[in-house]
XYZ file of C-alpha atoms in Angstrom:
264
model
C 234.283 58.274 -255.991
C 236.696 57.387 -253.802
C 237.020 54.875 -251.132
C 236.026 58.049 -248.622
C 233.210 58.790 -250.662
C 231.865 55.456 -250.556
C 231.850 55.402 -246.554
C 228.623 54.655 -244.816
C 228.595 55.969 -240.994
C 225.077 55.181 -240.684
C 225.226 51.850 -240.460
C 227.261 50.090 -237.985
C 230.063 48.273 -239.454
C 231.704 44.472 -238.450
C 234.979 45.580 -238.647
C 234.852 48.553 -237.148
C 232.980 47.290 -234.230
C 235.824 44.697 -234.167
C 238.254 47.422 -234.249
C 235.967 48.941 -231.214
C 236.434 45.527 -229.190
C 240.244 45.267 -229.598
C 240.714 49.189 -228.248
C 241.143 50.495 -231.373
C 240.538 53.923 -232.763
C 239.454 53.114 -236.518
C 235.588 53.111 -235.646
C 232.464 55.858 -235.165
C 229.588 56.352 -232.710
C 227.592 54.231 -234.444
C 229.920 51.454 -234.230
C 230.466 51.516 -230.495
C 226.606 51.626 -230.210
C 225.792 48.723 -232.033
C 229.721 47.094 -230.365
C 227.929 47.853 -226.967
C 224.354 46.401 -227.967
C 226.620 43.682 -229.149
C 228.134 43.381 -226.548
C 224.842 43.732 -223.865
C 223.661 40.530 -226.478
C 226.593 38.383 -225.460
C 228.526 39.924 -222.652
C 232.093 38.234 -224.062
C 232.067 39.612 -227.389
C 235.309 41.235 -226.404
C 236.536 38.384 -225.133
C 235.754 37.038 -228.359
C 237.576 39.510 -230.406
C 241.173 39.185 -228.375
C 240.841 35.713 -228.141
C 240.600 35.089 -232.087
C 242.976 38.291 -231.902
C 245.642 35.921 -229.724
C 244.981 32.990 -231.811
C 246.079 34.648 -235.172
C 249.156 35.674 -233.619
C 249.988 32.578 -232.331
C 248.915 30.930 -235.617
C 251.418 33.492 -238.037
C 254.447 32.283 -235.171
C 253.770 28.876 -236.162
C 253.653 29.309 -239.753
C 257.175 30.764 -239.728
C 258.415 28.563 -237.635
C 257.416 26.061 -240.975
C 259.275 28.346 -243.218
C 256.178 30.051 -244.638
C 256.940 33.440 -245.800
C 253.970 34.586 -247.650
C 250.603 35.869 -245.899
C 247.016 36.103 -247.232
C 245.163 37.868 -244.585
C 241.548 37.739 -245.589
C 239.103 40.447 -243.697
C 242.092 41.645 -242.005
C 240.200 44.402 -240.722
C 241.422 48.108 -239.372
C 245.341 47.880 -238.470
C 246.253 47.314 -234.574
C 248.756 45.999 -232.475
C 250.093 42.441 -233.411
C 249.618 43.308 -237.233
C 250.478 39.787 -239.269
C 253.698 41.292 -241.263
C 254.700 42.955 -237.455
C 254.525 39.366 -235.903
C 255.992 37.418 -239.252
C 258.794 39.931 -239.636
C 259.690 38.927 -236.225
C 260.874 35.923 -237.690
C 261.795 36.998 -241.161
C 262.430 40.520 -242.282
C 261.469 39.656 -245.874
C 258.337 38.055 -245.247
C 254.929 39.211 -247.675
C 251.237 39.653 -246.395
C 248.603 40.681 -248.675
C 246.096 42.413 -246.627
C 242.220 41.781 -247.933
C 239.088 43.670 -246.655
C 236.179 45.386 -247.730
C 236.111 48.147 -245.565
C 236.604 51.547 -246.902
C 237.461 52.932 -243.124
C 239.404 49.718 -242.888
C 241.391 49.637 -245.802
C 242.041 53.471 -246.076
C 243.570 53.621 -243.127
C 245.824 50.386 -243.284
C 246.768 51.628 -246.918
C 247.849 55.845 -245.196
C 249.868 53.194 -242.033
C 251.203 50.720 -244.376
C 252.593 52.945 -247.487
C 256.148 52.814 -246.576
C 256.300 48.905 -246.213
C 257.892 46.996 -248.801
C 256.287 43.494 -248.945
C 253.035 44.567 -247.448
C 249.532 45.357 -249.792
C 246.211 45.797 -249.044
C 243.471 45.360 -251.554
C 239.826 46.527 -251.082
C 238.012 43.667 -252.128
C 235.275 40.921 -251.155
C 236.585 37.835 -249.849
C 233.313 35.869 -251.399
C 234.849 36.648 -254.250
C 237.882 34.635 -254.620
C 238.842 34.933 -258.106
C 238.492 38.815 -257.293
C 240.817 39.051 -254.250
C 243.489 36.160 -256.426
C 243.443 38.230 -259.359
C 243.996 41.458 -257.343
C 247.382 43.709 -258.050
C 248.448 43.833 -254.490
C 247.850 39.905 -253.771
C 248.556 38.213 -257.843
C 251.534 41.176 -258.140
C 252.794 40.072 -254.401
C 252.799 36.421 -253.414
C 253.945 33.659 -255.487
C 251.334 30.813 -255.815
C 253.842 28.602 -257.104
C 255.242 28.381 -253.490
C 253.542 27.843 -249.787
C 251.292 30.657 -248.786
C 249.201 30.697 -245.830
C 245.786 31.724 -245.951
C 244.407 33.606 -243.194
C 241.099 33.501 -242.404
C 240.373 34.240 -238.844
C 237.060 35.465 -237.620
C 235.757 36.311 -241.055
C 233.788 33.114 -242.206
C 231.103 33.955 -239.664
C 230.715 36.684 -242.567
C 229.395 34.214 -244.887
C 226.382 32.840 -243.920
C 225.529 30.183 -246.051
C 227.518 26.376 -245.299
C 227.673 25.556 -249.148
C 229.228 29.250 -250.230
C 231.895 29.014 -247.164
C 232.978 25.690 -248.239
C 233.228 26.830 -251.972
C 235.213 30.078 -250.708
C 237.306 28.664 -248.810
C 238.080 25.497 -251.514
C 238.668 28.439 -253.774
C 241.650 29.822 -251.907
C 243.240 26.413 -251.209
C 242.843 25.320 -254.772
C 244.736 28.173 -255.839
C 247.634 27.030 -253.337
C 250.372 24.662 -253.749
C 251.199 21.800 -251.766
C 252.684 22.505 -248.266
C 250.855 25.667 -248.233
C 248.778 26.478 -245.039
C 245.147 27.593 -243.850
C 244.243 29.223 -240.536
C 240.395 29.405 -239.916
C 238.869 30.944 -236.507
C 235.260 31.282 -235.928
C 232.370 31.873 -233.408
C 230.586 29.238 -232.016
C 228.306 28.215 -229.323
C 230.521 27.310 -225.964
C 228.976 29.694 -223.015
C 226.753 31.705 -224.876
C 223.242 30.845 -224.515
C 220.557 30.119 -227.411
C 219.267 33.195 -226.597
C 221.924 35.087 -226.566
C 223.753 33.687 -229.780
C 220.023 35.083 -231.477
C 220.150 38.350 -230.041
C 223.895 38.465 -231.319
C 222.893 37.398 -234.323
C 220.075 39.692 -234.161
C 222.457 42.775 -233.400
C 224.567 41.564 -236.528
C 221.864 41.701 -238.985
C 221.313 45.356 -238.524
C 224.414 45.451 -240.541
C 225.579 45.410 -243.821
C 227.190 41.965 -242.598
C 225.239 39.576 -240.946
C 226.276 36.665 -239.248
C 225.943 32.998 -239.033
C 227.470 31.025 -235.724
C 228.543 27.462 -236.659
C 229.166 23.914 -234.291
C 232.136 22.780 -234.994
C 230.563 20.023 -237.189
C 229.552 22.558 -239.021
C 233.407 24.350 -239.151
C 235.355 21.259 -240.458
C 234.133 21.356 -244.005
C 235.801 24.698 -244.180
C 239.255 22.766 -243.592
C 238.301 19.599 -245.813
C 241.511 18.799 -247.959
C 243.421 19.822 -244.894
C 245.950 17.792 -242.586
C 245.362 19.378 -239.796
C 247.924 20.565 -237.221
C 247.795 19.325 -234.106
C 245.744 19.832 -231.520
C 243.607 19.929 -234.359
C 239.882 21.885 -234.552
C 239.599 22.998 -230.780
C 238.463 26.533 -228.797
C 240.977 28.841 -230.223
C 242.824 29.283 -226.485
C 243.639 25.648 -226.830
C 245.032 26.258 -229.892
C 249.045 26.028 -228.625
C 248.537 28.594 -225.664
C 251.484 30.102 -225.162
C 250.340 29.276 -220.886
C 248.030 27.889 -218.750
C 244.402 28.824 -219.792
C 241.962 29.239 -217.190
C 238.934 26.979 -218.343
C 236.839 29.712 -217.796
C 238.539 32.018 -220.415
C 237.924 28.727 -222.955
C 234.274 28.357 -223.330
C 233.723 32.645 -222.680
C 235.777 32.550 -225.952
C 233.381 31.186 -227.949
C 235.076 30.151 -231.008
C 236.668 27.041 -232.665
C 240.378 27.147 -234.135
C 242.020 25.216 -236.210
C 245.624 25.236 -238.850
C 245.449 23.331 -241.563
C 248.157 22.048 -244.366
C 247.657 21.215 -248.187
C 249.584 17.552 -248.596
């Protein structure tokens, strides 16, 4: 069975919904309908998606500035403007990027676009299975874990709703990395959203194969255990090393915290 044969077009998919919020085209009507339902439940859903994408770009640029040239992008989704390898290679044309996602459409589309790009791989795998991910040919065959690697977990850990499992998953990736490696995490959190909006948004995602859990800052901290956080630490994503002034309204409407940590 091919990856295309496994595509479920009857149920909305989080990766394709996220792509829709970002203005991409790798989505179906069922995804667009669910995304609009999500927007109805939480009007700032698109702001959240775009703020996370912007955080990813700033984090990658920072990581390149400290000499990181290997990236493991967990839950990479569909290719869109500002891909990790595009950003990283502006600083270092030799940067290597291993993309990982479980969603068939995202993976197939990524492979078509990146087929002729050296030093970039796309692996279809469940990020909740670190051993599988780390031993996949596209990861183990590309990244040298005896040297520093940046593990990017941007807007993906909400899809591991159990706190203990989420912490264990991130711990497994950290343990695979050598000293001097980095971890970048962003996570949906209740800032501007009301409790009713959070409940409604979680209910929308419960109708997909990938339910989510919003987390408060104190529940996000364990995902970065063992890391020394790069200033300014764990903050609302628009405030993590912004490129310019940030409107206070945009800070809370992003409804997400983000941080970058280094393994001592």
